[in-house]
């Protein structure tokens, strides 16, 4: 059954996918969490009200979220070339992956923070907490379970995105499934790549759910 399955190629593709997803998830969190916080605190009646900044940030986030990922990959080829010197391979693919996932995650962080009871924020203000202290000691801790759950969803989406990026030269399991599976009429390689992607999704979802439950003090 596995006579046409190149395990060396499969492990290499697996490593490329894990690399793309790990780097993209990390930078999506680094960008998405501050962006999500800013979308909330710059809104009308909040800690740092600035409607102009809020609308500009919202427009940028919506713009990137509205573009289909495969189009975003093609659109950001010049940026990938500029930053990493090539448009091929897993490193180049992380640029559109981050650009597609960070705005998506920022909205999830925004939603998580907006669900916090305003009474908690008002109590912190009454005790003399600064805006930065409220963000660090009230907003983020209170929203932590939802923020982790949102990052889990983002990571799962990135696994799917990485497979699509592989078809246009990003490498990884998507590339292996398409070139060495589908185009080569190698069903074993095609099914193995698909199975590994499903396993990764299940593991990420399980770990994310477990961590969200651990930090939830309610």
GROMACS .gro file of C-alpha atoms in nm:
model
  218
    1UNK     CA    1   0.000   0.000   0.000
    2UNK     CA    2   0.286   0.239   0.084
    3UNK     CA    3   0.516   0.147  -0.205
    4UNK     CA    4   0.471   0.492  -0.362
    5UNK     CA    5   0.504   0.688  -0.037
    6UNK     CA    6   0.832   0.881  -0.013
    7UNK     CA    7   0.866   0.915   0.365
    8UNK     CA    8   1.171   1.145   0.339
    9UNK     CA    9   0.975   1.388   0.123
   10UNK     CA   10   0.676   1.358   0.354
   11UNK     CA   11   0.879   1.442   0.665
   12UNK     CA   12   1.042   1.737   0.489
   13UNK     CA   13   0.702   1.871   0.385
   14UNK     CA   14   0.575   1.819   0.741
   15UNK     CA   15   0.866   2.020   0.881
   16UNK     CA   16   0.802   2.302   0.635
   17UNK     CA   17   0.433   2.315   0.730
   18UNK     CA   18   0.511   2.321   1.104
   19UNK     CA   19   0.766   2.597   1.044
   20UNK     CA   20   0.518   2.810   0.847
   21UNK     CA   21   0.238   2.762   1.098
   22UNK     CA   22   0.455   2.822   1.407
   23UNK     CA   23   0.616   3.142   1.274
   24UNK     CA   24   0.286   3.275   1.138
   25UNK     CA   25   0.095   3.199   1.460
   26UNK     CA   26   0.361   3.372   1.671
   27UNK     CA   27   0.364   3.691   1.464
   28UNK     CA   28  -0.015   3.688   1.426
   29UNK     CA   29  -0.034   3.699   1.806
   30UNK     CA   30   0.237   3.966   1.834
   31UNK     CA   31   0.049   4.187   1.586
   32UNK     CA   32  -0.309   4.081   1.653
   33UNK     CA   33  -0.323   4.128   2.031
   34UNK     CA   34  -0.206   4.494   2.038
   35UNK     CA   35  -0.418   4.567   1.731
   36UNK     CA   36  -0.725   4.413   1.893
   37UNK     CA   37  -0.665   4.611   2.212
   38UNK     CA   38  -0.631   4.935   2.014
   39UNK     CA   39  -0.955   4.867   1.828
   40UNK     CA   40  -1.131   4.859   2.165
   41UNK     CA   41  -0.964   5.133   2.370
   42UNK     CA   42  -0.974   5.389   2.086
   43UNK     CA   43  -1.347   5.340   2.040
   44UNK     CA   44  -1.598   5.602   2.151
   45UNK     CA   45  -1.635   5.620   2.529
   46UNK     CA   46  -1.341   5.392   2.604
   47UNK     CA   47  -1.000   5.437   2.770
   48UNK     CA   48  -0.824   5.622   2.490
   49UNK     CA   49  -1.103   5.755   2.272
   50UNK     CA   50  -0.981   5.844   1.926
   51UNK     CA   51  -1.242   5.779   1.660
   52UNK     CA   52  -1.008   5.868   1.371
   53UNK     CA   53  -0.747   5.609   1.470
   54UNK     CA   54  -1.017   5.354   1.546
   55UNK     CA   55  -1.173   5.393   1.203
   56UNK     CA   56  -0.837   5.379   1.024
   57UNK     CA   57  -0.740   5.062   1.209
   58UNK     CA   58  -1.082   4.911   1.142
   59UNK     CA   59  -1.052   4.992   0.771
   60UNK     CA   60  -0.707   4.828   0.746
   61UNK     CA   61  -0.825   4.517   0.931
   62UNK     CA   62  -1.137   4.485   0.716
   63UNK     CA   63  -0.937   4.536   0.399
   64UNK     CA   64  -0.706   4.243   0.468
   65UNK     CA   65  -0.991   4.026   0.592
   66UNK     CA   66  -1.193   4.090   0.277
   67UNK     CA   67  -0.923   3.971   0.035
   68UNK     CA   68  -0.934   3.594  -0.036
   69UNK     CA   69  -0.617   3.431   0.089
   70UNK     CA   70  -0.502   3.295  -0.245
   71UNK     CA   71  -0.532   3.647  -0.393
   72UNK     CA   72  -0.345   3.789  -0.094
   73UNK     CA   73  -0.059   3.546  -0.157
   74UNK     CA   74  -0.025   3.665  -0.516
   75UNK     CA   75  -0.066   4.030  -0.418
   76UNK     CA   76   0.214   4.008  -0.156
   77UNK     CA   77   0.468   3.836  -0.381
   78UNK     CA   78   0.665   4.164  -0.422
   79UNK     CA   79   0.673   4.217  -0.044
   80UNK     CA   80   0.797   3.863   0.012
   81UNK     CA   81   1.066   3.921  -0.249
   82UNK     CA   82   1.168   4.243  -0.077
   83UNK     CA   83   1.180   4.102   0.276
   84UNK     CA   84   1.323   3.752   0.226
   85UNK     CA   85   1.471   3.772  -0.123
   86UNK     CA   86   1.242   3.514  -0.283
   87UNK     CA   87   0.876   3.435  -0.345
   88UNK     CA   88   0.923   3.060  -0.306
   89UNK     CA   89   0.955   2.839   0.000
   90UNK     CA   90   0.808   2.835   0.351
   91UNK     CA   91   0.986   3.151   0.470
   92UNK     CA   92   0.840   3.357   0.185
   93UNK     CA   93   0.496   3.204   0.252
   94UNK     CA   94   0.493   3.333   0.611
   95UNK     CA   95   0.451   3.692   0.486
   96UNK     CA   96   0.102   3.644   0.333
   97UNK     CA   97   0.013   3.398   0.611
   98UNK     CA   98   0.076   3.663   0.875
   99UNK     CA   99  -0.096   3.932   0.668
  100UNK     CA  100  -0.404   3.713   0.636
  101UNK     CA  101  -0.418   3.584   0.994
  102UNK     CA  102  -0.319   3.884   1.208
  103UNK     CA  103  -0.623   4.102   1.117
  104UNK     CA  104  -0.849   3.800   1.162
  105UNK     CA  105  -0.706   3.738   1.509
  106UNK     CA  106  -0.720   4.109   1.596
  107UNK     CA  107  -1.098   4.101   1.551
  108UNK     CA  108  -1.122   3.798   1.779
  109UNK     CA  109  -0.918   3.977   2.046
  110UNK     CA  110  -1.140   4.283   2.006
  111UNK     CA  111  -1.453   4.073   2.055
  112UNK     CA  112  -1.304   3.904   2.363
  113UNK     CA  113  -1.220   4.236   2.528
  114UNK     CA  114  -1.557   4.394   2.447
  115UNK     CA  115  -1.729   4.114   2.638
  116UNK     CA  116  -1.563   4.225   2.963
  117UNK     CA  117  -1.803   4.386   3.209
  118UNK     CA  118  -1.753   4.763   3.203
  119UNK     CA  119  -1.800   4.762   3.580
  120UNK     CA  120  -1.462   4.589   3.619
  121UNK     CA  121  -1.294   4.865   3.417
  122UNK     CA  122  -1.473   5.138   3.611
  123UNK     CA  123  -1.365   4.980   3.941
  124UNK     CA  124  -1.001   4.985   3.827
  125UNK     CA  125  -1.035   5.350   3.723
  126UNK     CA  126  -1.186   5.434   4.063
  127UNK     CA  127  -0.878   5.284   4.232
  128UNK     CA  128  -0.654   5.514   4.030
  129UNK     CA  129  -0.519   5.267   3.775
  130UNK     CA  130  -0.364   5.418   3.463
  131UNK     CA  131  -0.484   5.325   3.115
  132UNK     CA  132  -0.182   5.100   3.059
  133UNK     CA  133  -0.236   4.929   3.395
  134UNK     CA  134  -0.599   4.866   3.308
  135UNK     CA  135  -0.496   4.708   2.978
  136UNK     CA  136  -0.225   4.489   3.137
  137UNK     CA  137  -0.397   4.401   3.467
  138UNK     CA  138  -0.768   4.404   3.376
  139UNK     CA  139  -0.846   4.374   3.006
  140UNK     CA  140  -0.592   4.113   2.901
  141UNK     CA  141  -0.622   3.886   3.210
  142UNK     CA  142  -1.003   3.897   3.202
  143UNK     CA  143  -1.011   3.814   2.830
  144UNK     CA  144  -0.731   3.554   2.845
  145UNK     CA  145  -0.945   3.240   2.792
  146UNK     CA  146  -1.119   3.391   2.489
  147UNK     CA  147  -0.787   3.524   2.354
  148UNK     CA  148  -0.636   3.175   2.376
  149UNK     CA  149  -0.942   3.022   2.211
  150UNK     CA  150  -0.916   3.281   1.934
  151UNK     CA  151  -0.548   3.200   1.883
  152UNK     CA  152  -0.641   2.831   1.857
  153UNK     CA  153  -0.892   2.909   1.582
  154UNK     CA  154  -0.633   3.126   1.408
  155UNK     CA  155  -0.371   2.851   1.423
  156UNK     CA  156  -0.617   2.601   1.275
  157UNK     CA  157  -0.695   2.849   0.995
  158UNK     CA  158  -0.321   2.891   0.933
  159UNK     CA  159  -0.282   2.518   0.883
  160UNK     CA  160  -0.542   2.541   0.608
  161UNK     CA  161  -0.383   2.858   0.466
  162UNK     CA  162  -0.039   2.693   0.462
  163UNK     CA  163  -0.175   2.414   0.243
  164UNK     CA  164  -0.308   2.671  -0.004
  165UNK     CA  165   0.021   2.863   0.005
  166UNK     CA  166   0.200   2.541  -0.086
  167UNK     CA  167   0.018   2.521  -0.416
  168UNK     CA  168   0.172   2.852  -0.529
  169UNK     CA  169   0.528   2.769  -0.423
  170UNK     CA  170   0.516   2.789  -0.044
  171UNK     CA  171   0.626   2.431   0.014
  172UNK     CA  172   0.491   2.213   0.293
  173UNK     CA  173   0.222   1.948   0.287
  174UNK     CA  174   0.002   2.143   0.044
  175UNK     CA  175   0.282   2.149  -0.210
  176UNK     CA  176   0.363   1.780  -0.156
  177UNK     CA  177  -0.002   1.679  -0.185
  178UNK     CA  178  -0.045   1.875  -0.508
  179UNK     CA  179   0.281   1.806  -0.692
  180UNK     CA  180   0.381   1.464  -0.565
  181UNK     CA  181   0.031   1.340  -0.493
  182UNK     CA  182  -0.234   1.482  -0.724
  183UNK     CA  183  -0.019   1.569  -1.027
  184UNK     CA  184   0.182   1.248  -1.001
  185UNK     CA  185  -0.128   1.029  -0.955
  186UNK     CA  186   0.016   0.912  -0.622
  187UNK     CA  187  -0.285   0.848  -0.401
  188UNK     CA  188  -0.071   0.737  -0.107
  189UNK     CA  189   0.112   1.070  -0.091
  190UNK     CA  190  -0.211   1.266  -0.137
  191UNK     CA  191  -0.391   1.079   0.144
  192UNK     CA  192  -0.089   1.087   0.377
  193UNK     CA  193  -0.058   1.466   0.344
  194UNK     CA  194  -0.430   1.510   0.403
  195UNK     CA  195  -0.421   1.282   0.707
  196UNK     CA  196  -0.129   1.471   0.862
  197UNK     CA  197  -0.310   1.802   0.818
  198UNK     CA  198  -0.617   1.660   0.991
  199UNK     CA  199  -0.400   1.530   1.278
  200UNK     CA  200  -0.234   1.870   1.320
  201UNK     CA  201  -0.573   2.042   1.336
  202UNK     CA  202  -0.699   1.799   1.600
  203UNK     CA  203  -0.384   1.838   1.813
  204UNK     CA  204  -0.392   2.218   1.796
  205UNK     CA  205  -0.761   2.229   1.883
  206UNK     CA  206  -0.719   1.989   2.175
  207UNK     CA  207  -0.419   2.178   2.317
  208UNK     CA  208  -0.590   2.515   2.274
  209UNK     CA  209  -0.913   2.399   2.442
  210UNK     CA  210  -0.716   2.248   2.731
  211UNK     CA  211  -0.512   2.565   2.786
  212UNK     CA  212  -0.821   2.789   2.766
  213UNK     CA  213  -0.991   2.579   3.034
  214UNK     CA  214  -0.682   2.594   3.256
  215UNK     CA  215  -0.664   2.974   3.256
  216UNK     CA  216  -1.039   3.025   3.293
  217UNK     CA  217  -1.096   3.110   3.660
  218UNK     CA  218  -1.473   3.143   3.632
   0.00000   0.00000   0.00000
